Amino acid sequence: MRFENLAKHYIPALQSYGITIPQDGEGRFMLFEEDGTIVPEVRKQIIPLGEEGLIPQKLMQDAVLQYLDYQQQEDDILATYALAELHERQLDAHLALWQTMVDAAKAGRAFTDVELACYEKDISRARKDLKAARSNARADIAERAQALHDRETIRRYGLLFDREMIQDIDTLVGNALSARPTLLVGDKGIAKTQMAKFVMRLYGTEPLIVSVKGDMMSDELVGKMVHDAPRNTFVFEEGALPRAMRAGVPLLLDEINFGDQAVIARLQDILLKGPGESVFLQEEGIDLVVQPGFTVFATANEASARYRHREVLDPAIRDRFEVIERTYPDLDRDPLRRPSPSLMRLALCEAVDADGVFSRHLDRDLLNALVHLATLTEHLYAVPAKDAAISLEKDQAGSIVREDTAPLLTDCITPRALNRAVQDSAGGNLPGRHLDLYLIDKLLRTLDQAGSNHNASLARQAALLVGIDLSPVG
């Protein structure tokens, strides 16, 4: 048994109080005996401390209780590991496909139908193996294995690989293969930038990113003249765009509609260039040949009252991109019936530890209610009222059609905010961040950034619909 969470949590804590933890011949720390008791070397150090050793004693007692609890769950933990490995195998099959497509883009060669068929066969086989194993597993083991897998992938890649994410990465990598510029558009907190960075890292280099801002000058994008002191002359220092073209890697323009559109207009001709074609850099006075693998990724929030200082992209620029619209998950489902499955996965991956064991600091019913509340707020934030089919009149769920084309809420609990709230609460060791009514009330109050009572009132009514009564909190 690994019991990774125990080792990571208790050993450093005991060491911080001056307790020396013995190690075996391979350098692994030894804290527990086979029967679950603390090893004598550690116990002998703590007992004589008296009152000064109260915290290490409590840590030791808590570690024993958790260790014994984990021993009782040993079969379940091992079953969770085994099923999580099948999840990983399925993701590895997708990763192999994406990596080969990126390698083909870098080499400037075609990615053939034969290659695609072989990789898709591997993906299908891995999917069938996982489906069969899940159908034979207990429901709680299947859930824990999914959560453990998601936990690892979010820590490794910063992404939850649900169905929509995999489909969008398929499109993004396919566009990179054909050197087609791609614009990722959508609301905040849905991993647009992280998804682009994930694909860019498949190229084996750190992503080249330009964070577009209102005062961005063309020298950040294209380049500028700088003084070369040793030679006492001025030389041209290339910006991110020519460096990406020379290296044959993508360039990410983050929040492309947040800056000076006159600077972005410099891209009009470049966005139509393919590998082997030349681009004239007037600042340097040279023709630069575009290398295979170069393309442009961009992200944007749509220009609207809720995203200030965003410009509407010139249609001539936007037309040069293939647009991927990223939305909050499961907006096509009825938000009143049950929480978003993808949001539930996002919450559960932070609710389990490195052994797939659910945090004892989280109440499962309250966690379910919070995920359902996040689902409702995202729906009311992203979906126009006339399409929302939700009535919050007198705290009663029902259907209603309005003529408004604006969403009801001006902010929401985003996937990113939900993930952070559960992550902070699961450890049980951060002041004021236990998953309770106070934390949920605090989360909802952050939606009322404009000082209006509308958001607060609507959010509290939504909370009532999922069984969260915040009236005692005030």
GROMACS .gro file of C-alpha atoms in nm:
model
  474
    1MET     CA    1   0.000   0.000   0.000
    2ARG     CA    2   0.128   0.348  -0.080
    3PHE     CA    3  -0.095   0.564   0.144
    4GLU     CA    4   0.056   0.865  -0.030
    5ASN     CA    5  -0.168   1.118   0.140
    6LEU     CA    6  -0.063   1.006   0.487
    7ALA     CA    7   0.306   1.021   0.401
    8LYS     CA    8   0.278   1.367   0.244
    9HIS     CA    9   0.064   1.509   0.523
   10TYR     CA   10   0.192   1.371   0.852
   11ILE     CA   11   0.565   1.311   0.803
   12PRO     CA   12   0.648   1.676   0.713
   13ALA     CA   13   0.419   1.798   0.993
   14LEU     CA   14   0.595   1.582   1.255
   15GLN     CA   15   0.935   1.683   1.120
   16SER     CA   16   0.841   2.051   1.158
   17TYR     CA   17   0.812   1.988   1.534
   18GLY     CA   18   1.162   1.842   1.551
   19ILE     CA   19   1.061   1.475   1.532
   20THR     CA   20   1.306   1.254   1.341
   21ILE     CA   21   1.138   0.992   1.121
   22PRO     CA   22   1.347   0.677   1.053
   23GLN     CA   23   1.411   0.565   0.695
   24ASP     CA   24   1.464   0.224   0.543
   25GLY     CA   25   1.759   0.121   0.325
   26GLU     CA   26   1.596   0.274   0.016
   27GLY     CA   27   1.540   0.611   0.181
   28ARG     CA   28   1.165   0.566   0.239
   29PHE     CA   29   1.024   0.708   0.561
   30MET     CA   30   0.885   0.456   0.811
   31LEU     CA   31   0.605   0.589   1.030
   32PHE     CA   32   0.376   0.289   1.087
   33GLU     CA   33   0.420  -0.067   1.204
   34GLU     CA   34   0.226  -0.344   1.031
   35ASP     CA   35  -0.041  -0.332   1.302
   36GLY     CA   36  -0.095   0.039   1.244
   37THR     CA   37   0.092   0.170   1.548
   38ILE     CA   38   0.354   0.443   1.522
   39VAL     CA   39   0.709   0.309   1.507
   40PRO     CA   40   0.881   0.309   1.851
   41GLU     CA   41   1.157   0.550   1.738
   42VAL     CA   42   0.896   0.821   1.679
   43ARG     CA   43   0.686   0.741   1.985
   44LYS     CA   44   0.993   0.762   2.212
   45GLN     CA   45   1.063   1.113   2.088
   46ILE     CA   46   0.709   1.242   2.150
   47ILE     CA   47   0.611   1.093   2.490
   48PRO     CA   48   0.877   1.276   2.699
   49LEU     CA   49   0.776   1.615   2.557
   50GLY     CA   50   0.477   1.643   2.793
   51GLU     CA   51   0.252   1.941   2.723
   52GLU     CA   52   0.504   2.078   2.472
   53GLY     CA   53   0.448   1.766   2.268
   54LEU     CA   54   0.067   1.802   2.258
   55ILE     CA   55   0.050   1.886   1.885
   56PRO     CA   56   0.286   1.605   1.775
   57GLN     CA   57   0.092   1.364   1.997
   58LYS     CA   58  -0.237   1.467   1.836
   59LEU     CA   59  -0.077   1.439   1.491
   60MET     CA   60   0.045   1.092   1.577
   61GLN     CA   61  -0.298   0.981   1.706
   62ASP     CA   62  -0.471   1.122   1.399
   63ALA     CA   63  -0.221   0.949   1.169
   64VAL     CA   64  -0.287   0.614   1.337
   65LEU     CA   65  -0.665   0.653   1.303
   66GLN     CA   66  -0.635   0.738   0.933
   67TYR     CA   67  -0.387   0.457   0.874
   68LEU     CA   68  -0.619   0.200   1.033
   69ASP     CA   69  -0.911   0.339   0.833
   70TYR     CA   70  -0.708   0.303   0.513
   71GLN     CA   71  -0.610  -0.053   0.605
   72GLN     CA   72  -0.979  -0.141   0.633
   73GLN     CA   73  -1.029   0.005   0.286
   74GLU     CA   74  -0.726  -0.169   0.137
   75ASP     CA   75  -0.922  -0.385  -0.108
   76ASP     CA   76  -1.128  -0.086  -0.220
   77ILE     CA   77  -0.818   0.129  -0.266
   78LEU     CA   78  -0.648  -0.139  -0.474
   79ALA     CA   79  -0.962  -0.177  -0.687
   80THR     CA   80  -0.970   0.202  -0.730
   81TYR     CA   81  -0.605   0.202  -0.844
   82ALA     CA   82  -0.673  -0.073  -1.098
   83LEU     CA   83  -0.971   0.104  -1.250
   84ALA     CA   84  -0.792   0.441  -1.250
   85GLU     CA   85  -0.514   0.278  -1.454
   86LEU     CA   86  -0.768   0.190  -1.725
   87HIS     CA   87  -0.879   0.555  -1.731
   88GLU     CA   88  -0.515   0.652  -1.774
   89ARG     CA   89  -0.472   0.397  -2.054
   90GLN     CA   90  -0.761   0.552  -2.243
   91LEU     CA   91  -0.614   0.902  -2.204
   92ASP     CA   92  -0.272   0.772  -2.309
   93ALA     CA   93  -0.430   0.648  -2.634
   94HIS     CA   94  -0.558   1.000  -2.704
   95LEU     CA   95  -0.221   1.150  -2.607
   96ALA     CA   96  -0.041   0.918  -2.849
   97LEU     CA   97  -0.269   1.036  -3.132
   98TRP     CA   98  -0.223   1.405  -3.049
   99GLN     CA   99   0.155   1.371  -3.012
  100THR     CA  100   0.192   1.197  -3.349
  101MET     CA  101  -0.020   1.465  -3.519
  102VAL     CA  102   0.195   1.740  -3.366
  103ASP     CA  103   0.513   1.557  -3.470
  104ALA     CA  104   0.376   1.540  -3.825
  105ALA     CA  105   0.305   1.913  -3.817
  106LYS     CA  106   0.660   1.989  -3.700
  107ALA     CA  107   0.806   1.766  -3.973
  108GLY     CA  108   0.585   1.924  -4.240
  109ARG     CA  109   0.449   1.587  -4.346
  110ALA     CA  110   0.099   1.454  -4.398
  111PHE     CA  111  -0.078   1.261  -4.124
  112THR     CA  112  -0.223   0.965  -4.312
  113ASP     CA  113  -0.558   0.789  -4.296
  114VAL     CA  114  -0.377   0.468  -4.200
  115GLU     CA  115  -0.221   0.634  -3.896
  116LEU     CA  116  -0.552   0.786  -3.790
  117ALA     CA  117  -0.733   0.451  -3.822
  118CYS     CA  118  -0.469   0.274  -3.610
  119TYR     CA  119  -0.479   0.531  -3.332
  120GLU     CA  120  -0.858   0.544  -3.332
  121LYS     CA  121  -0.861   0.163  -3.303
  122ASP     CA  122  -0.638   0.188  -2.993
  123ILE     CA  123  -0.867   0.455  -2.845
  124SER     CA  124  -1.173   0.242  -2.912
  125ARG     CA  125  -1.013  -0.066  -2.754
  126ALA     CA  126  -0.912   0.129  -2.443
  127ARG     CA  127  -1.262   0.276  -2.417
  128LYS     CA  128  -1.424  -0.069  -2.438
  129ASP     CA  129  -1.189  -0.213  -2.173
  130LEU     CA  130  -1.271   0.074  -1.940
  131LYS     CA  131  -1.644   0.045  -2.002
  132ALA     CA  132  -1.639  -0.328  -1.927
  133ALA     CA  133  -1.439  -0.281  -1.607
  134ARG     CA  134  -1.666   0.001  -1.488
  135SER     CA  135  -1.976  -0.209  -1.545
  136ASN     CA  136  -1.830  -0.482  -1.322
  137ALA     CA  137  -1.718  -0.245  -1.046
  138ARG     CA  138  -1.921  -0.115  -0.754
  139ALA     CA  139  -2.066   0.230  -0.820
  140ASP     CA  140  -1.860   0.394  -0.543
  141ILE     CA  141  -1.536   0.234  -0.670
  142ALA     CA  142  -1.612   0.355  -1.025
  143GLU     CA  143  -1.671   0.707  -0.895
  144ARG     CA  144  -1.353   0.707  -0.686
  145ALA     CA  145  -1.144   0.575  -0.976
  146GLN     CA  146  -1.276   0.849  -1.205
  147ALA     CA  147  -1.204   1.110  -0.937
  148LEU     CA  148  -0.852   0.977  -0.877
  149HIS     CA  149  -0.777   0.982  -1.250
  150ASP     CA  150  -0.918   1.335  -1.288
  151ARG     CA  151  -0.715   1.446  -0.985
  152GLU     CA  152  -0.392   1.331  -1.146
  153THR     CA  153  -0.466   1.476  -1.491
  154ILE     CA  154  -0.561   1.817  -1.351
  155ARG     CA  155  -0.238   1.829  -1.152
  156ARG     CA  156  -0.036   1.715  -1.454
  157TYR     CA  157  -0.207   1.903  -1.736
  158GLY     CA  158  -0.445   2.151  -1.572
  159LEU     CA  159  -0.737   2.002  -1.766
  160LEU     CA  160  -1.041   1.784  -1.702
  161PHE     CA  161  -1.059   1.552  -2.002
  162ASP     CA  162  -1.434   1.522  -2.038
  163ARG     CA  163  -1.599   1.452  -2.372
  164GLU     CA  164  -1.616   1.817  -2.480
  165MET     CA  165  -1.253   1.882  -2.386
  166ILE     CA  166  -1.129   1.583  -2.587
  167GLN     CA  167  -1.336   1.690  -2.889
  168ASP     CA  168  -1.201   2.046  -2.873
  169ILE     CA  169  -0.840   1.927  -2.840
  170ASP     CA  170  -0.896   1.699  -3.142
  171THR     CA  171  -1.001   2.009  -3.337
  172LEU     CA  172  -0.717   2.223  -3.204
  173VAL     CA  173  -0.449   1.965  -3.285
  174GLY     CA  174  -0.605   1.906  -3.627
  175ASN     CA  175  -0.586   2.279  -3.697
  176ALA     CA  176  -0.223   2.287  -3.586
  177LEU     CA  177  -0.151   2.002  -3.828
  178SER     CA  178  -0.297   2.201  -4.117
  179ALA     CA  179  -0.150   2.535  -3.995
  180ARG     CA  180  -0.500   2.674  -3.953
  181PRO     CA  181  -0.528   2.961  -3.698
  182THR     CA  182  -0.774   2.887  -3.415
  183LEU     CA  183  -0.970   3.123  -3.192
  184LEU     CA  184  -1.102   2.986  -2.862
  185VAL     CA  185  -1.400   3.193  -2.753
  186GLY     CA  186  -1.602   3.162  -2.435
  187ASP     CA  187  -1.677   3.276  -2.084
  188LYS     CA  188  -1.423   3.292  -1.804
  189GLY     CA  189  -1.300   2.995  -1.603
  190ILE     CA  190  -1.339   2.724  -1.869
  191ALA     CA  191  -0.970   2.651  -1.944
  192LYS     CA  192  -0.937   2.818  -2.287
  193THR     CA  193  -0.578   2.930  -2.223
  194GLN     CA  194  -0.484   2.608  -2.045
  195MET     CA  195  -0.611   2.399  -2.335
  196ALA     CA  196  -0.401   2.596  -2.586
  197LYS     CA  197  -0.094   2.568  -2.360
  198PHE     CA  198  -0.146   2.192  -2.332
  199VAL     CA  199  -0.134   2.151  -2.712
  200MET     CA  200   0.164   2.385  -2.741
  201ARG     CA  201   0.364   2.179  -2.490
  202LEU     CA  202   0.325   1.877  -2.719
  203TYR     CA  203   0.581   2.058  -2.937
  204GLY     CA  204   0.843   1.997  -2.667
  205THR     CA  205   0.903   2.363  -2.586
  206GLU     CA  206   0.763   2.616  -2.344
  207PRO     CA  207   0.462   2.791  -2.500
  208LEU     CA  208   0.523   3.126  -2.669
  209ILE     CA  209   0.249   3.350  -2.528
  210VAL     CA  210   0.166   3.716  -2.580
  211SER     CA  211  -0.082   3.847  -2.323
  212VAL     CA  212  -0.266   4.106  -2.525
  213LYS     CA  213  -0.341   4.425  -2.333
  214GLY     CA  214  -0.468   4.772  -2.405
  215ASP     CA  215  -0.125   4.935  -2.432
  216MET     CA  216   0.043   4.649  -2.617
  217MET     CA  217   0.288   4.781  -2.873
  218SER     CA  218   0.376   4.605  -3.196
  219ASP     CA  219   0.737   4.562  -3.076
  220GLU     CA  220   0.615   4.301  -2.821
  221LEU     CA  221   0.453   4.107  -3.102
  222VAL     CA  222   0.690   4.173  -3.392
  223GLY     CA  223   1.010   4.316  -3.242
  224LYS     CA  224   1.203   4.636  -3.165
  225MET     CA  225   1.541   4.801  -3.202
  226VAL     CA  226   1.766   4.768  -2.895
  227HIS     CA  227   2.110   4.906  -2.815
  228ASP     CA  228   2.399   4.659  -2.842
  229ALA     CA  229   2.647   4.810  -2.592
  230PRO     CA  230   2.958   4.602  -2.685
  231ARG     CA  231   2.931   4.705  -3.049
  232ASN     CA  232   2.778   5.047  -2.971
  233THR     CA  233   2.508   5.000  -3.231
  234PHE     CA  234   2.137   4.922  -3.255
  235VAL     CA  235   2.013   4.578  -3.353
  236PHE     CA  236   1.667   4.436  -3.411
  237GLU     CA  237   1.534   4.213  -3.131
  238GLU     CA  238   1.264   3.983  -3.266
  239GLY     CA  239   0.931   3.959  -3.088
  240ALA     CA  240   0.723   3.650  -3.020
  241LEU     CA  241   0.572   3.628  -3.369
  242PRO     CA  242   0.893   3.594  -3.576
  243ARG     CA  243   1.046   3.368  -3.308
  244ALA     CA  244   0.746   3.132  -3.340
  245MET     CA  245   0.765   3.136  -3.720
  246ARG     CA  246   1.138   3.055  -3.715
  247ALA     CA  247   1.101   2.779  -3.455
  248GLY     CA  248   0.798   2.618  -3.618
  249VAL     CA  249   0.580   2.633  -3.304
  250PRO     CA  250   0.241   2.788  -3.229
  251LEU     CA  251   0.202   3.140  -3.092
  252LEU     CA  252  -0.075   3.207  -2.839
  253LEU     CA  253  -0.240   3.550  -2.835
  254ASP     CA  254  -0.418   3.545  -2.500
  255GLU     CA  255  -0.729   3.769  -2.480
  256ILE     CA  256  -0.681   3.887  -2.838
  257ASN     CA  257  -0.969   4.135  -2.821
  258PHE     CA  258  -0.835   4.304  -2.507
  259GLY     CA  259  -0.577   4.515  -2.688
  260ASP     CA  260  -0.512   4.762  -2.967
  261GLN     CA  261  -0.682   4.618  -3.272
  262ALA     CA  262  -0.456   4.824  -3.497
  263VAL     CA  263  -0.167   4.609  -3.372
  264ILE     CA  264  -0.368   4.288  -3.420
  265ALA     CA  265  -0.436   4.400  -3.777
  266ARG     CA  266  -0.068   4.330  -3.850
  267LEU     CA  267  -0.168   3.963  -3.846
  268GLN     CA  268  -0.411   3.983  -4.136
  269ASP     CA  269  -0.165   3.870  -4.401
  270ILE     CA  270   0.037   3.643  -4.170
  271LEU     CA  271  -0.270   3.438  -4.073
  272LEU     CA  272  -0.302   3.330  -4.436
  273LYS     CA  273   0.060   3.212  -4.466
  274GLY     CA  274   0.149   2.844  -4.467
  275PRO     CA  275   0.475   2.653  -4.413
  276GLY     CA  276   0.742   2.745  -4.667
  277GLU     CA  277   0.588   3.083  -4.748
  278SER     CA  278   0.774   3.404  -4.670
  279VAL     CA  279   0.668   3.698  -4.457
  280PHE     CA  280   0.830   4.040  -4.501
  281LEU     CA  281   0.922   4.207  -4.169
  282GLN     CA  282   0.939   4.574  -4.249
  283GLU     CA  283   1.101   4.657  -3.913
  284GLU     CA  284   1.395   4.427  -3.990
  285GLY     CA  285   1.377   4.459  -4.367
  286ILE     CA  286   1.397   4.085  -4.431
  287ASP     CA  287   1.186   3.803  -4.568
  288LEU     CA  288   1.122   3.536  -4.304
  289VAL     CA  289   1.026   3.184  -4.416
  290VAL     CA  290   0.747   3.023  -4.212
  291GLN     CA  291   0.864   2.688  -4.074
  292PRO     CA  292   0.639   2.378  -4.050
  293GLY     CA  293   0.456   2.365  -3.718
  294PHE     CA  294   0.386   2.738  -3.692
  295THR     CA  295   0.029   2.847  -3.639
  296VAL     CA  296  -0.158   3.103  -3.429
  297PHE     CA  297  -0.386   3.022  -3.137
  298ALA     CA  298  -0.591   3.297  -2.976
  299THR     CA  299  -0.836   3.323  -2.686
  300ALA     CA  300  -1.109   3.576  -2.625
  301ASN     CA  301  -1.411   3.659  -2.414
  302GLU     CA  302  -1.687   3.795  -2.633
  303ALA     CA  303  -1.710   4.174  -2.622
  304SER     CA  304  -2.003   4.260  -2.393
  305ALA     CA  305  -2.095   4.466  -2.088
  306ARG     CA  306  -1.974   4.189  -1.855
  307TYR     CA  307  -1.622   4.180  -2.003
  308ARG     CA  308  -1.502   4.538  -2.001
  309HIS     CA  309  -1.245   4.682  -2.243
  310ARG     CA  310  -1.293   4.398  -2.492
  311GLU     CA  311  -1.311   4.503  -2.854
  312VAL     CA  312  -1.522   4.342  -3.123
  313LEU     CA  313  -1.274   4.168  -3.352
  314ASP     CA  314  -1.260   4.303  -3.704
  315PRO     CA  315  -1.455   4.059  -3.923
  316ALA     CA  316  -1.157   4.039  -4.159
  317ILE     CA  317  -0.940   3.915  -3.871
  318ARG     CA  318  -1.200   3.682  -3.720
  319ASP     CA  319  -1.271   3.525  -4.059
  320ARG     CA  320  -0.910   3.404  -4.074
  321PHE     CA  321  -0.959   3.189  -3.765
  322GLU     CA  322  -1.151   2.871  -3.713
  323VAL     CA  323  -1.359   2.947  -3.405
  324ILE     CA  324  -1.404   2.697  -3.121
  325GLU     CA  325  -1.676   2.810  -2.883
  326ARG     CA  326  -1.610   2.688  -2.531
  327THR     CA  327  -1.913   2.689  -2.301
  328TYR     CA  328  -1.976   2.594  -1.943
  329PRO     CA  329  -2.035   2.218  -1.928
  330ASP     CA  330  -2.373   2.056  -1.985
  331LEU     CA  331  -2.562   2.375  -2.071
  332ASP     CA  332  -2.785   2.162  -2.293
  333ARG     CA  333  -2.917   1.974  -1.987
  334ASP     CA  334  -3.200   2.080  -1.757
  335PRO     CA  335  -3.010   2.237  -1.464
  336LEU     CA  336  -3.296   2.175  -1.223
  337ARG     CA  337  -3.292   1.798  -1.258
  338ARG     CA  338  -2.937   1.726  -1.144
  339PRO     CA  339  -2.590   1.880  -1.124
  340SER     CA  340  -2.367   1.894  -1.429
  341PRO     CA  341  -2.176   1.561  -1.455
  342SER     CA  342  -1.860   1.744  -1.564
  343LEU     CA  343  -1.881   1.988  -1.271
  344MET     CA  344  -1.936   1.694  -1.037
  345ARG     CA  345  -1.619   1.534  -1.172
  346LEU     CA  346  -1.436   1.862  -1.123
  347ALA     CA  347  -1.548   1.875  -0.759
  348LEU     CA  348  -1.486   1.508  -0.678
  349CYS     CA  349  -1.130   1.516  -0.813
  350GLU     CA  350  -1.049   1.764  -0.535
  351ALA     CA  351  -1.257   1.573  -0.278
  352VAL     CA  352  -1.035   1.263  -0.289
  353ASP     CA  353  -0.673   1.224  -0.185
  354ALA     CA  354  -0.385   1.056  -0.368
  355ASP     CA  355  -0.526   0.714  -0.271
  356GLY     CA  356  -0.876   0.791  -0.398
  357VAL     CA  357  -1.017   0.819  -0.044
  358PHE     CA  358  -1.293   1.077   0.003
  359SER     CA  359  -1.200   1.362   0.238
  360ARG     CA  360  -1.343   1.327   0.589
  361HIS     CA  361  -1.370   1.707   0.600
  362LEU     CA  362  -1.639   1.719   0.332
  363ASP     CA  363  -2.008   1.645   0.376
  364ARG     CA  364  -2.112   1.465   0.058
  365ASP     CA  365  -2.470   1.597   0.057
  366LEU     CA  366  -2.349   1.956   0.095
  367LEU     CA  367  -2.088   1.902  -0.177
  368ASN     CA  368  -2.359   1.773  -0.413
  369ALA     CA  369  -2.571   2.079  -0.334
  370LEU     CA  370  -2.278   2.314  -0.402
  371VAL     CA  371  -2.210   2.152  -0.741
  372HIS     CA  372  -2.581   2.179  -0.824
  373LEU     CA  373  -2.575   2.545  -0.722
  374ALA     CA  374  -2.272   2.609  -0.946
  375THR     CA  375  -2.462   2.438  -1.230
  376LEU     CA  376  -2.760   2.668  -1.181
  377THR     CA  377  -2.553   2.988  -1.160
  378GLU     CA  378  -2.357   2.900  -1.475
  379HIS     CA  379  -2.680   2.830  -1.660
  380LEU     CA  380  -2.836   3.158  -1.546
  381TYR     CA  381  -2.515   3.343  -1.636
  382ALA     CA  382  -2.454   3.195  -1.980
  383VAL     CA  383  -2.799   3.119  -2.121
  384PRO     CA  384  -3.032   3.402  -2.230
  385ALA     CA  385  -3.339   3.423  -2.009
  386LYS     CA  386  -3.585   3.346  -2.287
  387ASP     CA  387  -3.404   3.015  -2.342
  388ALA     CA  388  -3.330   2.928  -1.981
  389ALA     CA  389  -3.671   2.770  -1.907
  390ILE     CA  390  -3.627   2.852  -1.537
  391SER     CA  391  -3.855   3.038  -1.302
  392LEU     CA  392  -3.732   3.143  -0.958
  393GLU     CA  393  -4.058   3.304  -0.856
  394LYS     CA  394  -4.145   3.237  -0.490
  395ASP     CA  395  -3.867   2.979  -0.464
  396GLN     CA  396  -4.064   2.740  -0.686
  397ALA     CA  397  -3.906   2.560  -0.978
  398GLY     CA  398  -4.093   2.596  -1.303
  399SER     CA  399  -4.080   2.694  -1.668
  400ILE     CA  400  -4.099   3.043  -1.806
  401VAL     CA  401  -4.029   3.212  -2.138
  402ARG     CA  402  -3.904   3.571  -2.141
  403GLU     CA  403  -3.833   3.806  -2.425
  404ASP     CA  404  -3.496   3.913  -2.278
  405THR     CA  405  -3.188   3.811  -2.472
  406ALA     CA  406  -2.957   3.876  -2.177
  407PRO     CA  407  -2.876   3.612  -1.913
  408LEU     CA  408  -3.032   3.656  -1.569
  409LEU     CA  409  -2.711   3.667  -1.365
  410THR     CA  410  -2.415   3.897  -1.427
  411ASP     CA  411  -2.169   3.654  -1.266
  412CYS     CA  412  -2.154   3.288  -1.164
  413ILE     CA  413  -1.964   3.018  -0.978
  414THR     CA  414  -1.724   2.920  -1.256
  415PRO     CA  415  -1.569   2.573  -1.291
  416ARG     CA  416  -1.239   2.725  -1.175
  417ALA     CA  417  -1.399   2.881  -0.865
  418LEU     CA  418  -1.579   2.556  -0.778
  419ASN     CA  419  -1.257   2.357  -0.813
  420ARG     CA  420  -1.067   2.595  -0.584
  421ALA     CA  421  -1.340   2.601  -0.318
  422VAL     CA  422  -1.346   2.221  -0.290
  423GLN     CA  423  -0.966   2.200  -0.299
  424ASP     CA  424  -0.935   2.449  -0.012
  425SER     CA  425  -1.201   2.269   0.193
  426ALA     CA  426  -1.088   1.909   0.142
  427GLY     CA  427  -0.772   1.947   0.348
  428GLY     CA  428  -0.959   2.079   0.650
  429ASN     CA  429  -0.653   2.284   0.740
  430LEU     CA  430  -0.727   2.635   0.612
  431PRO     CA  431  -0.902   2.885   0.843
  432GLY     CA  432  -1.244   2.996   0.723
  433ARG     CA  433  -1.247   2.753   0.431
  434HIS     CA  434  -1.448   2.460   0.562
  435LEU     CA  435  -1.728   2.355   0.330
  436ASP     CA  436  -2.027   2.488   0.523
  437LEU     CA  437  -2.302   2.746   0.482
  438TYR     CA  438  -2.061   3.028   0.565
  439LEU     CA  439  -1.828   2.935   0.277
  440ILE     CA  440  -2.117   2.897   0.030
  441ASP     CA  441  -2.261   3.231   0.140
  442LYS     CA  442  -1.917   3.388   0.094
  443LEU     CA  443  -1.890   3.232  -0.253
  444LEU     CA  444  -2.227   3.375  -0.354
  445ARG     CA  445  -2.141   3.720  -0.221
  446THR     CA  446  -1.848   3.738  -0.461
  447LEU     CA  447  -2.101   3.729  -0.746
  448ASP     CA  448  -2.236   4.067  -0.639
  449GLN     CA  449  -1.936   4.265  -0.758
  450ALA     CA  450  -2.141   4.552  -0.897
  451GLY     CA  451  -2.307   4.626  -0.562
  452SER     CA  452  -2.650   4.531  -0.691
  453ASN     CA  453  -2.897   4.330  -0.487
  454HIS     CA  454  -3.016   4.153  -0.802
  455ASN     CA  455  -2.733   3.897  -0.815
  456ALA     CA  456  -2.744   3.827  -0.441
  457SER     CA  457  -3.119   3.775  -0.439
  458LEU     CA  458  -3.120   3.555  -0.748
  459ALA     CA  459  -2.824   3.348  -0.625
  460ARG     CA  460  -2.992   3.287  -0.288
  461GLN     CA  461  -3.312   3.175  -0.459
  462ALA     CA  462  -3.105   2.937  -0.671
  463ALA     CA  463  -2.945   2.806  -0.351
  464LEU     CA  464  -3.290   2.733  -0.206
  465LEU     CA  465  -3.377   2.529  -0.513
  466VAL     CA  466  -3.093   2.287  -0.435
  467GLY     CA  467  -3.165   2.272  -0.063
  468ILE     CA  468  -2.919   2.533   0.068
  469ASP     CA  469  -3.095   2.772   0.305
  470LEU     CA  470  -2.860   3.061   0.383
  471SER     CA  471  -3.110   3.269   0.581
  472PRO     CA  472  -2.945   3.199   0.921
  473VAL     CA  473  -2.614   3.329   0.787
  474GLY     CA  474  -2.742   3.672   0.699
   0.00000   0.00000   0.00000
